[in-house]
mmCIF file of C-alpha atoms in Angstrom:
data_model
loop_
_atom_site.group_PDB
_atom_site.id
_atom_site.type_symbol
_atom_site.label_atom_id
_atom_site.label_comp_id
_atom_site.label_asym_id
_atom_site.label_seq_id
_atom_site.Cartn_x
_atom_site.Cartn_y
_atom_site.Cartn_z
ATOM 1 C CA UNK A 1 0.000 0.000 0.000
ATOM 2 C CA UNK A 2 2.800 2.386 0.900
ATOM 3 C CA UNK A 3 4.577 1.806 -2.385
ATOM 4 C CA UNK A 4 1.350 2.458 -4.271
ATOM 5 C CA UNK A 5 0.789 5.675 -2.345
ATOM 6 C CA UNK A 6 4.328 6.880 -2.999
ATOM 7 C CA UNK A 7 3.948 5.914 -6.619
ATOM 8 C CA UNK A 8 0.687 7.836 -6.986
ATOM 9 C CA UNK A 9 2.173 10.928 -5.381
ATOM 10 C CA UNK A 10 5.251 10.720 -7.575
ATOM 11 C CA UNK A 11 3.219 10.347 -10.768
ATOM 12 C CA UNK A 12 0.910 13.185 -9.851
ATOM 13 C CA UNK A 13 3.871 15.410 -9.127
ATOM 14 C CA UNK A 14 5.794 14.692 -12.334
ATOM 15 C CA UNK A 15 2.666 14.847 -14.473
ATOM 16 C CA UNK A 16 3.022 18.610 -14.111
ATOM 17 C CA UNK A 17 5.851 18.435 -16.673
ATOM 18 C CA UNK A 18 4.890 18.963 -20.314
ATOM 19 C CA UNK A 19 6.631 19.595 -23.581
ATOM 20 C CA UNK A 20 6.326 23.153 -24.798
ATOM 21 C CA UNK A 21 3.851 24.139 -27.509
ATOM 22 C CA UNK A 22 6.707 24.602 -30.018
ATOM 23 C CA UNK A 23 8.090 21.104 -29.620
ATOM 24 C CA UNK A 24 6.134 19.358 -32.373
ATOM 25 C CA UNK A 25 6.806 22.074 -34.921
ATOM 26 C CA UNK A 26 10.531 22.026 -34.130
ATOM 27 C CA UNK A 27 10.603 18.256 -34.360
ATOM 28 C CA UNK A 28 8.752 18.265 -37.689
ATOM 29 C CA UNK A 29 11.293 20.707 -39.042
ATOM 30 C CA UNK A 30 14.179 18.492 -38.014
ATOM 31 C CA UNK A 31 12.510 15.391 -39.425
ATOM 32 C CA UNK A 32 11.999 17.190 -42.712
ATOM 33 C CA UNK A 33 15.680 18.105 -42.737
ATOM 34 C CA UNK A 34 16.536 14.479 -42.089
ATOM 35 C CA UNK A 35 14.366 13.372 -45.000
ATOM 36 C CA UNK A 36 15.894 15.910 -47.328
ATOM 37 C CA UNK A 37 19.312 14.891 -46.170
ATOM 38 C CA UNK A 38 18.535 11.262 -47.014
ATOM 39 C CA UNK A 39 17.789 12.057 -50.607
ATOM 40 C CA UNK A 40 20.789 12.192 -52.891
ATOM 41 C CA UNK A 41 20.904 15.820 -53.739
ATOM 42 C CA UNK A 42 21.555 15.463 -57.423
ATOM 43 C CA UNK A 43 18.817 17.763 -58.579
ATOM 44 C CA UNK A 44 15.996 16.642 -60.828
ATOM 45 C CA UNK A 45 15.739 15.257 -64.303
ATOM 46 C CA UNK A 46 12.533 16.676 -65.636
ATOM 47 C CA UNK A 47 10.004 15.614 -63.028
ATOM 48 C CA UNK A 48 11.907 12.665 -61.645
ATOM 49 C CA UNK A 49 13.273 12.935 -58.148
ATOM 50 C CA UNK A 50 16.211 10.760 -57.197
ATOM 51 C CA UNK A 51 16.259 9.152 -53.805
ATOM 52 C CA UNK A 52 19.125 7.526 -51.889
ATOM 53 C CA UNK A 53 20.476 4.190 -53.021
ATOM 54 C CA UNK A 54 18.586 1.198 -51.747
ATOM 55 C CA UNK A 55 15.195 2.573 -52.579
ATOM 56 C CA UNK A 56 13.538 2.110 -55.920
ATOM 57 C CA UNK A 57 12.349 5.410 -57.283
ATOM 58 C CA UNK A 58 9.442 5.796 -59.552
ATOM 59 C CA UNK A 59 7.952 9.039 -60.770
ATOM 60 C CA UNK A 60 4.985 9.667 -62.959
ATOM 61 C CA UNK A 61 4.216 12.952 -64.584
ATOM 62 C CA UNK A 62 0.516 13.399 -64.518
ATOM 63 C CA UNK A 63 -1.411 15.302 -67.066
ATOM 64 C CA UNK A 64 -1.464 15.094 -70.793
ATOM 65 C CA UNK A 65 1.173 16.416 -73.099
ATOM 66 C CA UNK A 66 -1.370 16.442 -75.870
ATOM 67 C CA UNK A 67 -2.503 13.778 -78.259
ATOM 68 C CA UNK A 68 0.221 12.160 -80.278
ATOM 69 C CA UNK A 69 0.837 8.998 -82.129
ATOM 70 C CA UNK A 70 3.356 6.483 -80.952
ATOM 71 C CA UNK A 71 4.985 6.777 -84.353
ATOM 72 C CA UNK A 72 5.734 10.405 -83.569
ATOM 73 C CA UNK A 73 8.201 9.239 -80.974
ATOM 74 C CA UNK A 74 11.624 8.034 -81.880
ATOM 75 C CA UNK A 75 13.605 5.605 -79.797
ATOM 76 C CA UNK A 76 13.200 2.105 -78.483
ATOM 77 C CA UNK A 77 9.573 1.126 -77.957
ATOM 78 C CA UNK A 78 7.951 -1.443 -75.746
ATOM 79 C CA UNK A 79 4.307 -2.448 -75.679
ATOM 80 C CA UNK A 80 2.934 -3.060 -72.216
ATOM 81 C CA UNK A 81 -0.247 -3.231 -70.227
ATOM 82 C CA UNK A 82 -0.655 -0.487 -67.660
ATOM 83 C CA UNK A 83 -3.378 0.339 -65.173
ATOM 84 C CA UNK A 84 -4.341 3.954 -65.746
ATOM 85 C CA UNK A 85 -7.318 5.580 -64.055
ATOM 86 C CA UNK A 86 -8.864 2.256 -63.146
ATOM 87 C CA UNK A 87 -8.558 0.773 -66.625
ATOM 88 C CA UNK A 88 -6.033 -1.627 -67.963
ATOM 89 C CA UNK A 89 -4.696 -0.139 -71.153
ATOM 90 C CA UNK A 90 -2.341 -1.176 -73.884
ATOM 91 C CA UNK A 91 0.393 1.428 -74.001
ATOM 92 C CA UNK A 92 3.510 2.051 -75.988
ATOM 93 C CA UNK A 93 6.509 3.047 -73.927
ATOM 94 C CA UNK A 94 9.324 4.963 -75.577
ATOM 95 C CA UNK A 95 12.572 5.794 -73.857
ATOM 96 C CA UNK A 96 12.939 9.548 -73.620
ATOM 97 C CA UNK A 97 16.035 9.948 -71.456
ATOM 98 C CA UNK A 98 18.547 8.026 -69.363
ATOM 99 C CA UNK A 99 15.960 7.276 -66.708
ATOM 100 C CA UNK A 100 12.664 8.236 -68.277
ATOM 101 C CA UNK A 101 10.062 7.021 -70.715
ATOM 102 C CA UNK A 102 7.107 8.492 -72.527
ATOM 103 C CA UNK A 103 3.930 6.473 -72.183
ATOM 104 C CA UNK A 104 1.381 6.685 -75.005
ATOM 105 C CA UNK A 105 -2.005 5.033 -74.583
ATOM 106 C CA UNK A 106 -4.390 3.792 -77.281
ATOM 107 C CA UNK A 107 -6.094 7.195 -77.465
ATOM 108 C CA UNK A 108 -2.840 9.039 -77.979
ATOM 109 C CA UNK A 109 -2.693 10.518 -74.465
ATOM 110 C CA UNK A 110 0.868 10.951 -73.323
ATOM 111 C CA UNK A 111 2.243 10.732 -69.840
ATOM 112 C CA UNK A 112 5.600 9.636 -68.534
ATOM 113 C CA UNK A 113 7.497 7.675 -65.953
ATOM 114 C CA UNK A 114 10.985 6.779 -64.952
ATOM 115 C CA UNK A 115 13.135 5.786 -62.056
ATOM 116 C CA UNK A 116 16.199 4.303 -60.493
ATOM 117 C CA UNK A 117 16.827 1.276 -58.391
ATOM 118 C CA UNK A 118 19.749 -0.038 -56.361
ATOM 119 C CA UNK A 119 22.136 -2.082 -58.466
ATOM 120 C CA UNK A 120 23.357 -4.210 -55.573
ATOM 121 C CA UNK A 121 26.793 -2.588 -55.603
ATOM 122 C CA UNK A 122 25.826 0.547 -53.737
ATOM 123 C CA UNK A 123 25.029 2.409 -56.919
ATOM 124 C CA UNK A 124 21.923 3.035 -58.936
ATOM 125 C CA UNK A 125 20.724 1.895 -62.272
ATOM 126 C CA UNK A 126 17.850 2.950 -64.499
ATOM 127 C CA UNK A 127 14.721 0.852 -64.237
ATOM 128 C CA UNK A 128 13.472 -0.814 -67.359
ATOM 129 C CA UNK A 129 10.045 -0.057 -68.803
ATOM 130 C CA UNK A 130 8.858 -3.496 -67.668
ATOM 131 C CA UNK A 131 10.026 -2.881 -64.100
ATOM 132 C CA UNK A 132 8.383 0.522 -64.031
ATOM 133 C CA UNK A 133 5.156 -0.858 -65.407
ATOM 134 C CA UNK A 134 5.147 -3.620 -62.803
ATOM 135 C CA UNK A 135 5.734 -0.979 -60.148
ATOM 136 C CA UNK A 136 2.958 1.271 -61.398
ATOM 137 C CA UNK A 137 0.572 -1.652 -61.735
ATOM 138 C CA UNK A 138 1.120 -2.378 -58.073
ATOM 139 C CA UNK A 139 0.990 1.175 -56.798
ATOM 140 C CA UNK A 140 -1.766 3.529 -55.785
ATOM 141 C CA UNK A 141 -2.566 6.603 -57.787
ATOM 142 C CA UNK A 142 -4.548 9.497 -56.421
ATOM 143 C CA UNK A 143 -6.448 11.768 -58.754
ATOM 144 C CA UNK A 144 -8.570 14.844 -58.037
ATOM 145 C CA UNK A 145 -11.877 14.603 -59.903
ATOM 146 C CA UNK A 146 -14.737 17.095 -59.561
ATOM 147 C CA UNK A 147 -13.478 18.344 -56.219
ATOM 148 C CA UNK A 148 -13.018 14.858 -54.775
ATOM 149 C CA UNK A 149 -9.954 12.617 -54.493
ATOM 150 C CA UNK A 150 -10.238 9.253 -56.177
ATOM 151 C CA UNK A 151 -7.793 6.487 -55.367
ATOM 152 C CA UNK A 152 -6.954 4.065 -58.161
ATOM 153 C CA UNK A 153 -5.350 0.690 -57.710
ATOM 154 C CA UNK A 154 -5.532 -1.622 -60.711
ATOM 155 C CA UNK A 155 -9.268 -1.857 -61.355
ATOM 156 C CA UNK A 156 -10.306 -0.617 -57.924
ATOM 157 C CA UNK A 157 -11.270 2.957 -57.356
ATOM 158 C CA UNK A 158 -12.483 4.605 -54.191
ATOM 159 C CA UNK A 159 -13.447 8.110 -53.144
ATOM 160 C CA UNK A 160 -10.995 8.736 -50.287
ATOM 161 C CA UNK A 161 -11.536 12.479 -49.895
ATOM 162 C CA UNK A 162 -12.957 12.241 -46.392
ATOM 163 C CA UNK A 163 -10.168 9.952 -45.230
ATOM 164 C CA UNK A 164 -7.404 12.393 -46.082
ATOM 165 C CA UNK A 165 -6.152 14.129 -42.941
ATOM 166 C CA UNK A 166 -3.516 16.868 -43.002
ATOM 167 C CA UNK A 167 -2.567 15.938 -46.557
ATOM 168 C CA UNK A 168 -1.937 12.293 -45.613
ATOM 169 C CA UNK A 169 -3.623 8.989 -46.219
ATOM 170 C CA UNK A 170 -2.641 5.477 -45.127
ATOM 171 C CA UNK A 171 -4.314 2.549 -46.806
ATOM 172 C CA UNK A 172 -4.057 -1.193 -47.017
ATOM 173 C CA UNK A 173 -5.278 -3.223 -49.969
ATOM 174 C CA UNK A 174 -5.289 -7.003 -49.894
ATOM 175 C CA UNK A 175 -3.822 -8.260 -53.141
ATOM 176 C CA UNK A 176 -2.270 -11.729 -53.273
ATOM 177 C CA UNK A 177 -0.368 -10.691 -56.410
ATOM 178 C CA UNK A 178 1.429 -7.811 -54.718
ATOM 179 C CA UNK A 179 3.843 -7.889 -51.810
ATOM 180 C CA UNK A 180 3.719 -4.135 -51.249
ATOM 181 C CA UNK A 181 0.208 -3.417 -50.110
ATOM 182 C CA UNK A 182 0.602 -0.960 -47.244
ATOM 183 C CA UNK A 183 0.504 2.481 -48.799
ATOM 184 C CA UNK A 184 1.363 5.762 -47.120
ATOM 185 C CA UNK A 185 0.362 8.737 -49.207
ATOM 186 C CA UNK A 186 1.489 12.187 -48.166
ATOM 187 C CA UNK A 187 2.105 15.716 -49.406
ATOM 188 C CA UNK A 188 -1.265 15.562 -51.169
ATOM 189 C CA UNK A 189 -1.655 18.818 -53.029
ATOM 190 C CA UNK A 190 -3.812 18.968 -56.135
ATOM 191 C CA UNK A 191 -2.498 16.358 -58.545
ATOM 192 C CA UNK A 192 0.754 16.069 -56.666
ATOM 193 C CA UNK A 193 1.435 13.487 -53.967
ATOM 194 C CA UNK A 194 4.075 11.125 -52.672
ATOM 195 C CA UNK A 195 3.267 7.449 -52.191
ATOM 196 C CA UNK A 196 5.399 4.986 -50.262
ATOM 197 C CA UNK A 197 4.589 1.297 -50.243
ATOM 198 C CA UNK A 198 5.744 -1.310 -47.798
ATOM 199 C CA UNK A 199 5.459 -5.009 -47.233
ATOM 200 C CA UNK A 200 4.101 -4.598 -43.741
ATOM 201 C CA UNK A 201 2.257 -2.108 -41.614
ATOM 202 C CA UNK A 202 4.378 0.600 -40.041
ATOM 203 C CA UNK A 203 4.251 0.681 -36.278
ATOM 204 C CA UNK A 204 1.835 3.174 -34.795
ATOM 205 C CA UNK A 205 0.053 3.844 -38.083
ATOM 206 C CA UNK A 206 -3.634 3.210 -38.641
ATOM 207 C CA UNK A 207 -4.445 2.014 -42.130
ATOM 208 C CA UNK A 208 -7.788 2.324 -43.857
ATOM 209 C CA UNK A 209 -8.799 -0.958 -45.421
ATOM 210 C CA UNK A 210 -9.854 -0.579 -49.032
ATOM 211 C CA UNK A 211 -12.356 -3.096 -50.325
ATOM 212 C CA UNK A 212 -10.378 -5.302 -52.680
ATOM 213 C CA UNK A 213 -13.158 -7.763 -53.425
ATOM 214 C CA UNK A 214 -13.525 -6.439 -56.969
ATOM 215 C CA UNK A 215 -9.842 -6.854 -57.808
ATOM 216 C CA UNK A 216 -9.289 -8.839 -60.984
ATOM 217 C CA UNK A 217 -7.032 -11.862 -60.862
ATOM 218 C CA UNK A 218 -4.647 -10.949 -63.599
ATOM 219 C CA UNK A 219 -2.802 -8.134 -61.885
ATOM 220 C CA UNK A 220 0.912 -8.027 -62.714
ATOM 221 C CA UNK A 221 2.993 -9.382 -59.873
ATOM 222 C CA UNK A 222 5.953 -7.342 -58.770
ATOM 223 C CA UNK A 223 9.126 -9.277 -58.228
ATOM 224 C CA UNK A 224 12.002 -7.707 -56.507
ATOM 225 C CA UNK A 225 15.258 -8.716 -54.992
ATOM 226 C CA UNK A 226 15.113 -5.806 -52.618
ATOM 227 C CA UNK A 227 15.545 -6.634 -48.959
ATOM 228 C CA UNK A 228 12.714 -6.464 -46.459
ATOM 229 C CA UNK A 229 13.916 -3.069 -45.354
ATOM 230 C CA UNK A 230 13.466 -1.439 -48.697
ATOM 231 C CA UNK A 231 10.332 0.336 -49.699
ATOM 232 C CA UNK A 232 9.679 2.023 -52.986
ATOM 233 C CA UNK A 233 8.408 5.482 -53.518
ATOM 234 C CA UNK A 234 6.037 6.726 -56.118
ATOM 235 C CA UNK A 235 6.320 10.433 -56.635
ATOM 236 C CA UNK A 236 3.831 12.334 -58.669
ATOM 237 C CA UNK A 237 4.979 15.808 -59.297
ATOM 238 C CA UNK A 238 2.654 18.015 -61.220
ATOM 239 C CA UNK A 239 3.994 20.294 -63.892
ATOM 240 C CA UNK B 1 10.795 1.582 -41.157
ATOM 241 C CA UNK B 2 8.640 4.681 -41.127
ATOM 242 C CA UNK B 3 7.017 5.631 -37.858
ATOM 243 C CA UNK B 4 4.295 8.106 -37.194
ATOM 244 C CA UNK B 5 6.208 10.622 -35.167
ATOM 245 C CA UNK B 6 3.216 12.741 -34.385
ATOM 246 C CA UNK B 7 1.607 9.751 -32.723
ATOM 247 C CA UNK B 8 4.786 8.808 -30.903
ATOM 248 C CA UNK B 9 5.265 12.337 -29.603
ATOM 249 C CA UNK B 10 1.635 12.505 -28.487
ATOM 250 C CA UNK B 11 1.896 9.195 -26.698
ATOM 251 C CA UNK B 12 5.370 9.358 -25.185
ATOM 252 C CA UNK B 13 6.610 12.924 -25.501
ATOM 253 C CA UNK B 14 5.712 14.131 -22.007
ATOM 254 C CA UNK B 15 7.011 10.969 -20.386
ATOM 255 C CA UNK B 16 10.328 11.250 -22.162
ATOM 256 C CA UNK B 17 10.456 14.891 -21.185
ATOM 257 C CA UNK B 18 9.841 14.054 -17.525
ATOM 258 C CA UNK B 19 12.733 11.571 -17.599
ATOM 259 C CA UNK B 20 15.021 14.075 -19.304
ATOM 260 C CA UNK B 21 14.061 16.861 -16.916
ATOM 261 C CA UNK B 22 14.752 14.552 -13.996
ATOM 262 C CA UNK B 23 18.333 14.273 -15.255
ATOM 263 C CA UNK B 24 19.169 17.742 -16.456
ATOM 264 C CA UNK B 25 16.700 19.893 -14.476
ATOM 265 C CA UNK B 26 16.482 22.411 -17.279
ATOM 266 C CA UNK B 27 13.452 22.594 -19.563
ATOM 267 C CA UNK B 28 15.169 23.534 -22.831
ATOM 268 C CA UNK B 29 17.909 20.951 -22.368
ATOM 269 C CA UNK B 30 15.290 18.345 -21.547
ATOM 270 C CA UNK B 31 13.394 19.133 -24.749
ATOM 271 C CA UNK B 32 16.616 18.917 -26.747
ATOM 272 C CA UNK B 33 17.306 15.506 -25.234
ATOM 273 C CA UNK B 34 13.847 14.285 -26.231
ATOM 274 C CA UNK B 35 14.082 15.711 -29.719
ATOM 275 C CA UNK B 36 17.491 14.091 -30.253
ATOM 276 C CA UNK B 37 16.096 10.758 -29.119
ATOM 277 C CA UNK B 38 13.228 10.962 -31.596
ATOM 278 C CA UNK B 39 15.628 11.878 -34.397
ATOM 279 C CA UNK B 40 17.796 8.928 -33.389
ATOM 280 C CA UNK B 41 14.723 6.724 -33.649
ATOM 281 C CA UNK B 42 14.042 8.082 -37.127
ATOM 282 C CA UNK B 43 17.607 7.377 -38.215
ATOM 283 C CA UNK B 44 17.765 3.954 -36.640
ATOM 284 C CA UNK B 45 15.410 2.163 -39.075
ATOM 285 C CA UNK B 46 15.167 -0.421 -36.340
ATOM 286 C CA UNK B 47 12.394 -2.951 -36.100
ATOM 287 C CA UNK B 48 10.828 -3.189 -32.714
ATOM 288 C CA UNK B 49 9.436 -6.304 -31.239
ATOM 289 C CA UNK B 50 6.785 -4.468 -29.280
ATOM 290 C CA UNK B 51 5.659 -1.069 -28.152
ATOM 291 C CA UNK B 52 7.278 -1.713 -24.773
ATOM 292 C CA UNK B 53 10.600 -2.357 -26.449
ATOM 293 C CA UNK B 54 10.438 0.930 -28.322
ATOM 294 C CA UNK B 55 9.403 2.866 -25.234
ATOM 295 C CA UNK B 56 12.320 1.434 -23.272
ATOM 296 C CA UNK B 57 14.698 2.287 -26.107
ATOM 297 C CA UNK B 58 13.452 5.854 -26.272
ATOM 298 C CA UNK B 59 13.749 6.288 -22.515
ATOM 299 C CA UNK B 60 17.283 4.961 -22.459
ATOM 300 C CA UNK B 61 18.401 7.205 -25.316
ATOM 301 C CA UNK B 62 16.649 10.235 -23.831
ATOM 302 C CA UNK B 63 18.322 9.705 -20.469
ATOM 303 C CA UNK B 64 21.729 9.306 -22.116
ATOM 304 C CA UNK B 65 21.163 12.452 -24.157
ATOM 305 C CA UNK B 66 20.148 14.356 -21.049
ATOM 306 C CA UNK B 67 23.313 13.201 -19.280
ATOM 307 C CA UNK B 68 25.457 14.343 -22.217
ATOM 308 C CA UNK B 69 23.823 17.741 -22.256
ATOM 309 C CA UNK B 70 24.500 18.144 -18.561
ATOM 310 C CA UNK B 71 28.144 17.399 -19.093
ATOM 311 C CA UNK B 72 28.555 19.879 -21.916
ATOM 312 C CA UNK B 73 29.840 23.354 -21.365
ATOM 313 C CA UNK B 74 27.393 24.906 -23.725
ATOM 314 C CA UNK B 75 26.116 28.124 -22.260
ATOM 315 C CA UNK B 76 23.092 29.920 -23.500
ATOM 316 C CA UNK B 77 20.373 32.068 -22.198
ATOM 317 C CA UNK B 78 18.205 29.474 -20.501
ATOM 318 C CA UNK B 79 15.260 29.601 -18.170
ATOM 319 C CA UNK B 80 16.434 29.051 -14.607
ATOM 320 C CA UNK B 81 15.173 26.066 -12.645
ATOM 321 C CA UNK B 82 13.326 28.312 -10.182
ATOM 322 C CA UNK B 83 11.621 30.319 -12.912
ATOM 323 C CA UNK B 84 10.540 27.158 -14.697
ATOM 324 C CA UNK B 85 9.249 25.473 -11.528
ATOM 325 C CA UNK B 86 7.207 28.586 -10.761
ATOM 326 C CA UNK B 87 5.602 28.317 -14.179
ATOM 327 C CA UNK B 88 4.348 24.761 -13.587
ATOM 328 C CA UNK B 89 0.871 23.950 -12.324
ATOM 329 C CA UNK B 90 0.746 21.402 -9.529
ATOM 330 C CA UNK B 91 -2.413 19.836 -8.161
ATOM 331 C CA UNK B 92 -1.132 20.336 -4.662
ATOM 332 C CA UNK B 93 1.726 22.181 -2.969
ATOM 333 C CA UNK B 94 3.012 18.833 -1.688
ATOM 334 C CA UNK B 95 3.467 17.746 -5.336
ATOM 335 C CA UNK B 96 5.873 20.614 -5.898
ATOM 336 C CA UNK B 97 7.778 19.743 -2.723
ATOM 337 C CA UNK B 98 8.077 16.141 -3.843
ATOM 338 C CA UNK B 99 9.481 17.144 -7.229
ATOM 339 C CA UNK B 100 11.894 19.570 -5.597
ATOM 340 C CA UNK B 101 13.184 16.910 -3.222
ATOM 341 C CA UNK B 102 13.527 14.274 -5.917
ATOM 342 C CA UNK B 103 15.446 16.709 -8.079
ATOM 343 C CA UNK B 104 17.727 17.487 -5.164
ATOM 344 C CA UNK B 105 18.808 13.856 -5.001
ATOM 345 C CA UNK B 106 22.121 12.921 -6.633
ATOM 346 C CA UNK B 107 21.630 12.295 -10.355
ATOM 347 C CA UNK B 108 22.417 8.573 -10.076
ATOM 348 C CA UNK B 109 19.669 8.128 -7.510
ATOM 349 C CA UNK B 110 17.028 10.275 -9.208
ATOM 350 C CA UNK B 111 17.096 8.350 -12.462
ATOM 351 C CA UNK B 112 16.514 5.090 -10.646
ATOM 352 C CA UNK B 113 13.731 6.626 -8.560
ATOM 353 C CA UNK B 114 12.061 8.042 -11.666
ATOM 354 C CA UNK B 115 12.183 4.824 -13.642
ATOM 355 C CA UNK B 116 10.807 2.929 -10.664
ATOM 356 C CA UNK B 117 7.980 5.207 -9.548
ATOM 357 C CA UNK B 118 7.002 7.027 -12.723
ATOM 358 C CA UNK B 119 7.620 4.396 -15.371
ATOM 359 C CA UNK B 120 6.887 1.394 -13.135
ATOM 360 C CA UNK B 121 10.022 -0.579 -14.021
ATOM 361 C CA UNK B 122 11.275 -3.320 -11.724
ATOM 362 C CA UNK B 123 14.820 -3.416 -10.390
ATOM 363 C CA UNK B 124 16.034 -5.919 -12.986
ATOM 364 C CA UNK B 125 14.511 -3.866 -15.793
ATOM 365 C CA UNK B 126 16.128 -0.668 -14.545
ATOM 366 C CA UNK B 127 19.441 -2.471 -14.219
ATOM 367 C CA UNK B 128 19.230 -3.623 -17.820
ATOM 368 C CA UNK B 129 18.205 -0.219 -19.096
ATOM 369 C CA UNK B 130 20.974 1.631 -17.289
ATOM 370 C CA UNK B 131 23.517 -1.176 -17.720
ATOM 371 C CA UNK B 132 24.019 -1.539 -14.007
ATOM 372 C CA UNK B 133 23.937 -4.492 -11.692
ATOM 373 C CA UNK B 134 20.705 -5.285 -9.876
ATOM 374 C CA UNK B 135 22.439 -4.688 -6.545
ATOM 375 C CA UNK B 136 23.557 -1.226 -7.574
ATOM 376 C CA UNK B 137 20.023 -0.282 -8.546
ATOM 377 C CA UNK B 138 18.663 -1.742 -5.316
ATOM 378 C CA UNK B 139 21.178 0.214 -3.240
ATOM 379 C CA UNK B 140 20.483 3.499 -5.010
ATOM 380 C CA UNK B 141 16.758 3.027 -4.626
ATOM 381 C CA UNK B 142 17.103 2.133 -0.965
ATOM 382 C CA UNK B 143 19.238 5.192 -0.233
ATOM 383 C CA UNK B 144 16.961 7.479 -2.213
ATOM 384 C CA UNK B 145 13.936 6.281 -0.268
ATOM 385 C CA UNK B 146 15.720 6.963 3.000
ATOM 386 C CA UNK B 147 16.514 10.515 1.960
ATOM 387 C CA UNK B 148 13.003 11.198 0.679
ATOM 388 C CA UNK B 149 11.503 9.802 3.896
ATOM 389 C CA UNK B 150 13.652 12.153 5.917
ATOM 390 C CA UNK B 151 12.753 15.203 3.828
ATOM 391 C CA UNK B 152 9.167 14.642 2.803
ATOM 392 C CA UNK B 153 6.344 14.466 5.290
ATOM 393 C CA UNK B 154 4.065 12.452 3.060
ATOM 394 C CA UNK B 155 6.635 9.886 1.915
ATOM 395 C CA UNK B 156 5.784 6.487 3.359
ATOM 396 C CA UNK B 157 7.995 3.623 4.477
ATOM 397 C CA UNK B 158 8.043 0.733 2.007
#
């Protein structure tokens, strides 16, 4: 009884101590600096942002560059299937730079993607169109439509506007064809967002479960030789 | 591994701060110690077996940071202990006396007392956290209790 009484008095006394009102803001600033410091500061190539070795980087430029024909593009071409806006489309992918590709769909709409991945020797190497397509087919895309935010994942779409808090959204989608199904979306601003995907839930994070019952079976599976500690990042940077 | 630092700060921030303040007795230094511990957690990319494991890790790092700050010769315009204590709101005057007396104890004793009474750790757990022997922790706790009993009216024999 005495120990309990002493304990209660001690707790009550030291409960008077609190962090100052500025603490969270100062911490956020330092965390942001840490994140920036983690990225290899090599500038940008078009709209692709490079991130430190060990993390696969994937960037998609949203928005149309106009209607063109695939034949208008020079360079090596690959035909692939890509999930775009909830539809699986046949696209032609043409290399447009060291790390980037133009993506032309059947209707002539043009977008782009590109990225780097760890080469296993501490360096980075450009991802192939097939790797990027597999990545995109297993990633979430967020699109503003008529004042609402629609999440697209393969053939699933969901209005997630009311779930977005402080520009962030954490979701989990059950997909037996995809290892990376825990998505953390942040920096949501118009058509721009950052999406990180992981194999497991991050500690202390609540994920919204997205109904995956309508998922089709023939989703592309994403194979990687990345370690468990590696996550990949999808960056969408609007023009 | 990415952690939700807003959640962690909300859940553990004040407790880490109390531990840090117990060591360094200065509010700004204590906040620095906590902030450094959270940044260390961010950098660590460690996987934690359980929430308890992470809490213990954070406490240990915070306490070590607070000790380092105390040993530094960094001088800056800081709030004095008296000014800060006057700014706090206690439920009862006896609560303020208790804190004052605990913070008067030698540093080695106060950390043990804090981990035992505020965080609820057992002797073996404190020993592991502070990398001390169980006997050392027991002795420090015993001596601290004796001192508190002699100085605090409301402190009971255990």
